[in-house]
Amino acid sequence: MRLLVPPLAGGLVALGQAPWGLWPLALVAWVVGLDALARSPRPFRAGMAFGAAHFGLALIWITEPFLIDAAVTAWLAPIALAGVAFGFGLFWAVAAWAGRRWLGGAVGIAVAIAGGELLRSYILSGFPWALPGHILIASPALPAASLIGAHGLGLAVLLGAGLIASRRPAVVALGVALWAVPFGLGLSLSPAPQAAADAPVIRLIQPNAPQHLKWDAAWMGTFWRQGLAETAAAPTGPDPAAVLWPETALPELLRYADDLRPILSSAAGGVPVLIGAQRYGDDRRPRNTSVLLTGDAGEVAAIYDKHRLVPFGEFLPFPAFFDAVGLGPLSAQLAGGYQPGDGPVLLDMPGIGPVLPLICYEAIFPQLLRATDRPRVILHLTNDAWFGTGIGPQQHLALARLRAAESGLPLMRAANTGISAVIDARGQVLQSLPMGVHGHLDAALPPALAAPLYQKTGDWAALIVLLLLGIALSWRHRAIVVEPTPKAP
């Protein structure tokens, strides 16, 4: 039973993530898991079992891209899942060992895991997905992210669970009170204001092109015409002031789209259109880009190139390693070899004002929202068709909600196969289109809030708290260690 508890607890912790959103169960599972790690004679192994089970379930959608061309790449799916499960599980394994050794007990392990998750969010290219604090996205605590961010939420989850695992009544009460803090903060904040009567309307387009057919010559025209029909559809309310299409929705390379751009602008009635496209730069390297088209002729008014690329999806990290093991050519082909852009930019969209475009994966990084002046709205272009119609797209939407709540900015996302959505400045979904359908949404632009605390501090506050806790726990742990009594001669 002692061997089974960590992986079982890890699986239950994962059920707090989208699409399940079982955050009460996940909170209890964190207590059970941390207690098991604190009592295990082999904390590293137990931590690996705990983490691998969590990430194996939470990130099981990572197998979907390998099943699109199953005859060629399906064999890589279990390797990829094992890689992320045990690779990210290693962070929890090291944290369990280090927390027991230098910080002591369940609380020390909790602080060490929180530190490991902060490191995982930034090290190398960073992957802040399925973090402990993300279990609260589905809860009333979500608005508290505007004050403490995802890692602040995670610290409350982990430290509260570690205190409860101590089983001492006074400390258990303190842990429950700590759990209550983000809920109290979230409920104390006022709801996001509603859109004004004269707010501009943005139309979101969802063409619904399944990935295995998206670039099929027999189907590309069908999806393009579906998108055009949705773009040109008569509104039921005020006319749209702008149109948003998903990532890589233009069916030709940008330099070959001179005939397509006027058609799109005409369907939009001459209002600005932001659409995902692909292009080659001056260095002849491909770029994943978003293009702002204006006027009846669809003139290219601005271009933004995606700069946070997906490892193994859009670029190949550590190419020398894959060459050494004989997978270099295949891995490079799968990765696509895209060139990153220079960084986040604001685009001035006529009738809307400054907008921050984020392309797909970029929406998981909160620091990108602090790298520019404050926009009026975040526009998220994504193609989640790579990840099927299950767990991955729903987790991606949850992270978009978190970005809105952290920044106090509305977020409007156009997703190729769904979920396209309108999200207010507290992270609440106001309107959405389900996965697997083509259609459009006309939505008045929700207002932004004043820049909240987290937008100003980022994750520095969480890092400082973690360092102070680590120092205090380390000092306390050394102070209570008793030297063994020498044996009698």
PDB file of C-alpha atoms in Angstrom, residues 80-308:
ATOM      1  CA  ALA A  80       6.627  11.236 -25.796  1.00  0.00           C
ATOM      2  CA  LEU A  81       4.191  10.543 -22.945  1.00  0.00           C
ATOM      3  CA  ALA A  82       6.818   8.691 -20.933  1.00  0.00           C
ATOM      4  CA  GLY A  83       9.266  11.518 -21.590  1.00  0.00           C
ATOM      5  CA  VAL A  84       7.003  14.250 -20.217  1.00  0.00           C
ATOM      6  CA  ALA A  85       5.692  12.085 -17.347  1.00  0.00           C
ATOM      7  CA  PHE A  86       9.089  11.058 -16.009  1.00  0.00           C
ATOM      8  CA  GLY A  87      10.920  14.185 -17.182  1.00  0.00           C
ATOM      9  CA  PHE A  88       8.623  16.525 -15.282  1.00  0.00           C
ATOM     10  CA  GLY A  89       8.188  13.913 -12.544  1.00  0.00           C
ATOM     11  CA  LEU A  90      11.919  14.286 -11.925  1.00  0.00           C
ATOM     12  CA  PHE A  91      11.264  17.799 -10.584  1.00  0.00           C
ATOM     13  CA  TRP A  92       8.960  16.366  -7.928  1.00  0.00           C
ATOM     14  CA  ALA A  93      11.324  13.481  -7.182  1.00  0.00           C
ATOM     15  CA  VAL A  94      14.244  15.837  -6.536  1.00  0.00           C
ATOM     16  CA  ALA A  95      11.969  18.107  -4.500  1.00  0.00           C
ATOM     17  CA  ALA A  96      10.795  15.193  -2.334  1.00  0.00           C
ATOM     18  CA  TRP A  97      14.376  14.119  -1.667  1.00  0.00           C
ATOM     19  CA  ALA A  98      15.722  17.627  -1.085  1.00  0.00           C
ATOM     20  CA  GLY A  99      12.722  18.700   0.992  1.00  0.00           C
ATOM     21  CA  ARG A 100      13.112  15.704   3.295  1.00  0.00           C
ATOM     22  CA  ARG A 101      16.872  16.105   3.567  1.00  0.00           C
ATOM     23  CA  TRP A 102      17.228  19.847   4.102  1.00  0.00           C
ATOM     24  CA  LEU A 103      13.814  21.298   4.970  1.00  0.00           C
ATOM     25  CA  GLY A 104      12.062  18.507   6.817  1.00  0.00           C
ATOM     26  CA  GLY A 105       8.610  16.930   6.705  1.00  0.00           C
ATOM     27  CA  ALA A 106       5.612  17.460   4.469  1.00  0.00           C
ATOM     28  CA  VAL A 107       5.867  21.244   4.712  1.00  0.00           C
ATOM     29  CA  GLY A 108       9.476  21.172   3.544  1.00  0.00           C
ATOM     30  CA  ILE A 109       8.563  18.915   0.611  1.00  0.00           C
ATOM     31  CA  ALA A 110       5.679  21.227  -0.281  1.00  0.00           C
ATOM     32  CA  VAL A 111       7.999  24.237  -0.394  1.00  0.00           C
ATOM     33  CA  ALA A 112      10.544  22.286  -2.443  1.00  0.00           C
ATOM     34  CA  ILE A 113       7.887  21.225  -4.985  1.00  0.00           C
ATOM     35  CA  ALA A 114       6.685  24.831  -5.244  1.00  0.00           C
ATOM     36  CA  GLY A 115      10.252  25.898  -5.958  1.00  0.00           C
ATOM     37  CA  GLY A 116      10.668  23.134  -8.522  1.00  0.00           C
ATOM     38  CA  GLU A 117       7.485  24.174 -10.309  1.00  0.00           C
ATOM     39  CA  LEU A 118       8.677  27.777 -10.457  1.00  0.00           C
ATOM     40  CA  LEU A 119      11.951  26.530 -11.939  1.00  0.00           C
ATOM     41  CA  ARG A 120      10.085  24.323 -14.437  1.00  0.00           C
ATOM     42  CA  SER A 121       8.156  27.365 -15.604  1.00  0.00           C
ATOM     43  CA  TYR A 122      11.328  29.199 -16.641  1.00  0.00           C
ATOM     44  CA  ILE A 123      14.231  26.785 -17.146  1.00  0.00           C
ATOM     45  CA  LEU A 124      15.301  26.223 -20.766  1.00  0.00           C
ATOM     46  CA  SER A 125      12.243  27.419 -22.706  1.00  0.00           C
ATOM     47  CA  GLY A 126       9.886  26.881 -19.751  1.00  0.00           C
ATOM     48  CA  PHE A 127       6.679  24.860 -19.611  1.00  0.00           C
ATOM     49  CA  PRO A 128       4.227  26.333 -17.064  1.00  0.00           C
ATOM     50  CA  TRP A 129       1.473  23.807 -17.749  1.00  0.00           C
ATOM     51  CA  ALA A 130      -0.355  21.614 -15.182  1.00  0.00           C
ATOM     52  CA  LEU A 131       1.046  23.613 -12.262  1.00  0.00           C
ATOM     53  CA  PRO A 132      -0.341  22.962  -8.748  1.00  0.00           C
ATOM     54  CA  GLY A 133      -2.059  26.366  -8.716  1.00  0.00           C
ATOM     55  CA  HIS A 134      -3.865  25.558 -11.949  1.00  0.00           C
ATOM     56  CA  ILE A 135      -6.323  23.336 -10.069  1.00  0.00           C
ATOM     57  CA  LEU A 136      -7.929  26.562  -8.781  1.00  0.00           C
ATOM     58  CA  ILE A 137      -8.755  27.900 -12.259  1.00  0.00           C
ATOM     59  CA  ALA A 138     -12.106  26.108 -12.033  1.00  0.00           C
ATOM     60  CA  SER A 139     -12.761  27.484  -8.543  1.00  0.00           C
ATOM     61  CA  PRO A 140     -13.968  30.817  -7.102  1.00  0.00           C
ATOM     62  CA  ALA A 141     -10.305  31.540  -6.254  1.00  0.00           C
ATOM     63  CA  LEU A 142      -9.396  32.307  -9.888  1.00  0.00           C
ATOM     64  CA  PRO A 143      -9.653  36.141  -9.566  1.00  0.00           C
ATOM     65  CA  ALA A 144      -7.002  36.005  -6.817  1.00  0.00           C
ATOM     66  CA  ALA A 145      -4.480  35.331  -9.597  1.00  0.00           C
ATOM     67  CA  SER A 146      -4.602  39.083 -10.268  1.00  0.00           C
ATOM     68  CA  LEU A 147      -2.814  39.535  -6.929  1.00  0.00           C
ATOM     69  CA  ILE A 148      -0.597  36.466  -6.497  1.00  0.00           C
ATOM     70  CA  GLY A 149      -0.409  34.731  -9.894  1.00  0.00           C
ATOM     71  CA  ALA A 150      -0.392  31.012 -10.595  1.00  0.00           C
ATOM     72  CA  HIS A 151       2.611  30.347  -8.370  1.00  0.00           C
ATOM     73  CA  GLY A 152       0.997  32.229  -5.487  1.00  0.00           C
ATOM     74  CA  LEU A 153      -2.072  30.037  -5.898  1.00  0.00           C
ATOM     75  CA  GLY A 154       0.181  26.986  -6.030  1.00  0.00           C
ATOM     76  CA  LEU A 155       2.055  27.984  -2.895  1.00  0.00           C
ATOM     77  CA  ALA A 156      -1.256  28.302  -1.021  1.00  0.00           C
ATOM     78  CA  VAL A 157      -2.312  24.851  -2.280  1.00  0.00           C
ATOM     79  CA  LEU A 158       0.989  23.143  -1.440  1.00  0.00           C
ATOM     80  CA  LEU A 159       1.812  24.847   1.845  1.00  0.00           C
ATOM     81  CA  GLY A 160      -1.756  24.378   3.098  1.00  0.00           C
ATOM     82  CA  ALA A 161      -1.618  20.676   2.202  1.00  0.00           C
ATOM     83  CA  GLY A 162       1.778  20.278   3.861  1.00  0.00           C
ATOM     84  CA  LEU A 163       0.522  21.855   7.084  1.00  0.00           C
ATOM     85  CA  ILE A 164      -2.589  19.673   7.107  1.00  0.00           C
ATOM     86  CA  ALA A 165      -0.437  16.580   6.552  1.00  0.00           C
ATOM     87  CA  SER A 166       1.322  17.309   9.851  1.00  0.00           C
ATOM     88  CA  ARG A 167      -1.818  16.024  11.632  1.00  0.00           C
ATOM     89  CA  ARG A 168      -1.374  18.408  14.574  1.00  0.00           C
ATOM     90  CA  PRO A 169      -4.726  20.154  15.219  1.00  0.00           C
ATOM     91  CA  ALA A 170      -3.401  23.711  15.485  1.00  0.00           C
ATOM     92  CA  VAL A 171      -1.212  23.300  12.388  1.00  0.00           C
ATOM     93  CA  VAL A 172      -4.040  21.616  10.467  1.00  0.00           C
ATOM     94  CA  ALA A 173      -6.242  24.626  11.224  1.00  0.00           C
ATOM     95  CA  LEU A 174      -3.487  26.901   9.914  1.00  0.00           C
ATOM     96  CA  GLY A 175      -3.318  24.848   6.711  1.00  0.00           C
ATOM     97  CA  VAL A 176      -7.066  25.087   6.158  1.00  0.00           C
ATOM     98  CA  ALA A 177      -6.883  28.848   6.765  1.00  0.00           C
ATOM     99  CA  LEU A 178      -4.107  29.104   4.170  1.00  0.00           C
ATOM    100  CA  TRP A 179      -6.254  27.237   1.663  1.00  0.00           C
ATOM    101  CA  ALA A 180      -9.019  29.740   2.347  1.00  0.00           C
ATOM    102  CA  VAL A 181      -6.830  32.760   1.519  1.00  0.00           C
ATOM    103  CA  PRO A 182      -7.091  32.621  -2.319  1.00  0.00           C
ATOM    104  CA  PHE A 183     -10.821  31.931  -2.055  1.00  0.00           C
ATOM    105  CA  GLY A 184     -11.275  34.915   0.234  1.00  0.00           C
ATOM    106  CA  LEU A 185      -9.257  37.113  -2.101  1.00  0.00           C
ATOM    107  CA  GLY A 186     -11.114  35.886  -5.156  1.00  0.00           C
ATOM    108  CA  LEU A 187     -14.539  36.431  -3.640  1.00  0.00           C
ATOM    109  CA  SER A 188     -13.607  39.867  -2.275  1.00  0.00           C
ATOM    110  CA  LEU A 189     -12.724  41.277  -5.699  1.00  0.00           C
ATOM    111  CA  SER A 190     -15.478  42.961  -7.657  1.00  0.00           C
ATOM    112  CA  PRO A 191     -16.672  41.212 -10.838  1.00  0.00           C
ATOM    113  CA  ALA A 192     -15.415  42.492 -14.167  1.00  0.00           C
ATOM    114  CA  PRO A 193     -17.625  45.294 -15.507  1.00  0.00           C
ATOM    115  CA  GLN A 194     -19.882  44.566 -18.444  1.00  0.00           C
ATOM    116  CA  ALA A 195     -19.168  45.886 -21.921  1.00  0.00           C
ATOM    117  CA  ALA A 196     -20.447  49.386 -22.589  1.00  0.00           C
ATOM    118  CA  ALA A 197     -23.357  49.881 -24.969  1.00  0.00           C
ATOM    119  CA  ASP A 198     -21.045  51.467 -27.547  1.00  0.00           C
ATOM    120  CA  ALA A 199     -18.196  48.958 -27.146  1.00  0.00           C
ATOM    121  CA  PRO A 200     -16.790  47.711 -30.464  1.00  0.00           C
ATOM    122  CA  VAL A 201     -17.839  44.244 -31.559  1.00  0.00           C
ATOM    123  CA  ILE A 202     -15.201  41.717 -32.590  1.00  0.00           C
ATOM    124  CA  ARG A 203     -16.187  38.700 -34.684  1.00  0.00           C
ATOM    125  CA  LEU A 204     -14.360  35.432 -33.908  1.00  0.00           C
ATOM    126  CA  ILE A 205     -14.107  32.882 -36.740  1.00  0.00           C
ATOM    127  CA  GLN A 206     -13.894  29.118 -36.154  1.00  0.00           C
ATOM    128  CA  PRO A 207     -13.363  27.319 -39.531  1.00  0.00           C
ATOM    129  CA  ASN A 208     -13.116  23.814 -37.961  1.00  0.00           C
ATOM    130  CA  ALA A 209     -10.395  22.268 -40.113  1.00  0.00           C
ATOM    131  CA  PRO A 210      -9.284  18.907 -38.600  1.00  0.00           C
ATOM    132  CA  GLN A 211      -5.516  18.707 -38.633  1.00  0.00           C
ATOM    133  CA  HIS A 212      -5.308  15.622 -40.852  1.00  0.00           C
ATOM    134  CA  LEU A 213      -7.342  17.487 -43.510  1.00  0.00           C
ATOM    135  CA  LYS A 214      -6.226  21.063 -42.910  1.00  0.00           C
ATOM    136  CA  TRP A 215      -3.554  21.063 -45.644  1.00  0.00           C
ATOM    137  CA  ASP A 216      -5.189  18.453 -47.894  1.00  0.00           C
ATOM    138  CA  ALA A 217      -5.622  20.074 -51.328  1.00  0.00           C
ATOM    139  CA  ALA A 218      -9.077  18.524 -51.654  1.00  0.00           C
ATOM    140  CA  TRP A 219     -10.253  20.146 -48.408  1.00  0.00           C
ATOM    141  CA  MET A 220      -8.370  23.431 -48.070  1.00  0.00           C
ATOM    142  CA  GLY A 221     -10.836  25.314 -50.258  1.00  0.00           C
ATOM    143  CA  THR A 222     -13.767  23.953 -48.249  1.00  0.00           C
ATOM    144  CA  PHE A 223     -12.390  25.248 -44.964  1.00  0.00           C
ATOM    145  CA  TRP A 224     -11.469  28.603 -46.514  1.00  0.00           C
ATOM    146  CA  ARG A 225     -14.981  29.050 -47.912  1.00  0.00           C
ATOM    147  CA  GLN A 226     -16.508  28.059 -44.566  1.00  0.00           C
ATOM    148  CA  GLY A 227     -14.464  30.743 -42.862  1.00  0.00           C
ATOM    149  CA  LEU A 228     -15.362  33.326 -45.488  1.00  0.00           C
ATOM    150  CA  ALA A 229     -19.063  32.509 -45.117  1.00  0.00           C
ATOM    151  CA  GLU A 230     -18.834  33.000 -41.348  1.00  0.00           C
ATOM    152  CA  THR A 231     -16.922  36.244 -41.884  1.00  0.00           C
ATOM    153  CA  ALA A 232     -19.587  37.601 -44.235  1.00  0.00           C
ATOM    154  CA  ALA A 233     -22.594  36.395 -42.218  1.00  0.00           C
ATOM    155  CA  ALA A 234     -25.141  39.090 -41.386  1.00  0.00           C
ATOM    156  CA  PRO A 235     -24.840  40.213 -37.754  1.00  0.00           C
ATOM    157  CA  THR A 236     -27.764  39.910 -35.354  1.00  0.00           C
ATOM    158  CA  GLY A 237     -26.641  43.067 -33.544  1.00  0.00           C
ATOM    159  CA  PRO A 238     -24.173  45.876 -34.218  1.00  0.00           C
ATOM    160  CA  ASP A 239     -21.802  45.426 -37.142  1.00  0.00           C
ATOM    161  CA  PRO A 240     -18.414  43.982 -36.196  1.00  0.00           C
ATOM    162  CA  ALA A 241     -15.588  46.502 -35.933  1.00  0.00           C
ATOM    163  CA  ALA A 242     -12.926  43.817 -36.500  1.00  0.00           C
ATOM    164  CA  VAL A 243     -12.601  40.122 -37.342  1.00  0.00           C
ATOM    165  CA  LEU A 244     -10.272  37.564 -35.732  1.00  0.00           C
ATOM    166  CA  TRP A 245      -9.276  34.334 -37.485  1.00  0.00           C
ATOM    167  CA  PRO A 246      -7.244  31.465 -35.941  1.00  0.00           C
ATOM    168  CA  GLU A 247      -3.583  30.532 -36.244  1.00  0.00           C
ATOM    169  CA  THR A 248      -2.323  29.464 -39.720  1.00  0.00           C
ATOM    170  CA  ALA A 249      -5.794  30.005 -41.221  1.00  0.00           C
ATOM    171  CA  LEU A 250      -4.586  31.607 -44.482  1.00  0.00           C
ATOM    172  CA  PRO A 251      -4.374  28.691 -46.944  1.00  0.00           C
ATOM    173  CA  GLU A 252      -1.403  30.133 -48.857  1.00  0.00           C
ATOM    174  CA  LEU A 253       1.965  31.499 -47.820  1.00  0.00           C
ATOM    175  CA  LEU A 254       1.592  35.212 -47.203  1.00  0.00           C
ATOM    176  CA  ARG A 255       3.647  36.216 -50.256  1.00  0.00           C
ATOM    177  CA  TYR A 256       1.344  34.162 -52.505  1.00  0.00           C
ATOM    178  CA  ALA A 257      -1.897  35.459 -50.952  1.00  0.00           C
ATOM    179  CA  ASP A 258      -2.332  38.651 -52.975  1.00  0.00           C
ATOM    180  CA  ASP A 259      -5.540  37.271 -54.496  1.00  0.00           C
ATOM    181  CA  LEU A 260      -6.889  35.967 -51.182  1.00  0.00           C
ATOM    182  CA  ARG A 261      -6.426  39.076 -49.073  1.00  0.00           C
ATOM    183  CA  PRO A 262      -8.960  41.247 -50.988  1.00  0.00           C
ATOM    184  CA  ILE A 263     -11.496  38.400 -50.901  1.00  0.00           C
ATOM    185  CA  LEU A 264     -11.147  38.146 -47.126  1.00  0.00           C
ATOM    186  CA  SER A 265     -11.369  41.896 -46.589  1.00  0.00           C
ATOM    187  CA  SER A 266     -14.431  42.076 -48.825  1.00  0.00           C
ATOM    188  CA  ALA A 267     -16.127  39.330 -46.789  1.00  0.00           C
ATOM    189  CA  ALA A 268     -15.326  41.320 -43.658  1.00  0.00           C
ATOM    190  CA  GLY A 269     -16.914  44.457 -45.111  1.00  0.00           C
ATOM    191  CA  GLY A 270     -13.615  46.342 -45.101  1.00  0.00           C
ATOM    192  CA  VAL A 271     -13.098  46.209 -41.328  1.00  0.00           C
ATOM    193  CA  PRO A 272      -9.676  45.111 -39.974  1.00  0.00           C
ATOM    194  CA  VAL A 273      -8.944  41.392 -40.008  1.00  0.00           C
ATOM    195  CA  LEU A 274      -6.272  39.683 -37.907  1.00  0.00           C
ATOM    196  CA  ILE A 275      -5.506  36.246 -39.355  1.00  0.00           C
ATOM    197  CA  GLY A 276      -2.904  33.594 -38.730  1.00  0.00           C
ATOM    198  CA  ALA A 277      -0.593  32.852 -41.650  1.00  0.00           C
ATOM    199  CA  GLN A 278       2.801  31.437 -42.550  1.00  0.00           C
ATOM    200  CA  ARG A 279       5.585  33.281 -44.298  1.00  0.00           C
ATOM    201  CA  TYR A 280       9.285  33.145 -45.058  1.00  0.00           C
ATOM    202  CA  GLY A 281      11.593  35.806 -43.688  1.00  0.00           C
ATOM    203  CA  ASP A 282      14.576  37.378 -45.373  1.00  0.00           C
ATOM    204  CA  ASP A 283      16.662  34.476 -44.064  1.00  0.00           C
ATOM    205  CA  ARG A 284      14.408  32.030 -45.951  1.00  0.00           C
ATOM    206  CA  ARG A 285      13.258  30.433 -42.699  1.00  0.00           C
ATOM    207  CA  PRO A 286       9.535  29.836 -42.091  1.00  0.00           C
ATOM    208  CA  ARG A 287       7.637  31.871 -39.522  1.00  0.00           C
ATOM    209  CA  ASN A 288       4.314  31.353 -37.802  1.00  0.00           C
ATOM    210  CA  THR A 289       2.763  34.781 -38.054  1.00  0.00           C
ATOM    211  CA  SER A 290      -0.345  36.881 -37.577  1.00  0.00           C
ATOM    212  CA  VAL A 291      -1.207  39.489 -40.199  1.00  0.00           C
ATOM    213  CA  LEU A 292      -3.341  42.590 -39.741  1.00  0.00           C
ATOM    214  CA  LEU A 293      -5.248  43.364 -42.943  1.00  0.00           C
ATOM    215  CA  THR A 294      -7.027  46.688 -43.435  1.00  0.00           C
ATOM    216  CA  GLY A 295      -9.119  48.370 -46.109  1.00  0.00           C
ATOM    217  CA  ASP A 296     -11.136  46.871 -48.951  1.00  0.00           C
ATOM    218  CA  ALA A 297      -7.983  45.609 -50.674  1.00  0.00           C
ATOM    219  CA  GLY A 298      -6.700  43.724 -47.619  1.00  0.00           C
ATOM    220  CA  GLU A 299      -3.493  45.689 -47.306  1.00  0.00           C
ATOM    221  CA  VAL A 300      -0.924  44.259 -44.891  1.00  0.00           C
ATOM    222  CA  ALA A 301      -0.880  46.880 -42.126  1.00  0.00           C
ATOM    223  CA  ALA A 302       1.224  44.966 -39.569  1.00  0.00           C
ATOM    224  CA  ILE A 303       2.845  41.592 -38.998  1.00  0.00           C
ATOM    225  CA  TYR A 304       3.659  39.781 -35.764  1.00  0.00           C
ATOM    226  CA  ASP A 305       5.852  36.665 -35.840  1.00  0.00           C
ATOM    227  CA  LYS A 306       5.397  34.090 -33.077  1.00  0.00           C
ATOM    228  CA  HIS A 307       8.509  34.142 -30.885  1.00  0.00           C
ATOM    229  CA  ARG A 308       7.810  31.462 -28.249  1.00  0.00           C
TER     230      ARG A 308
END
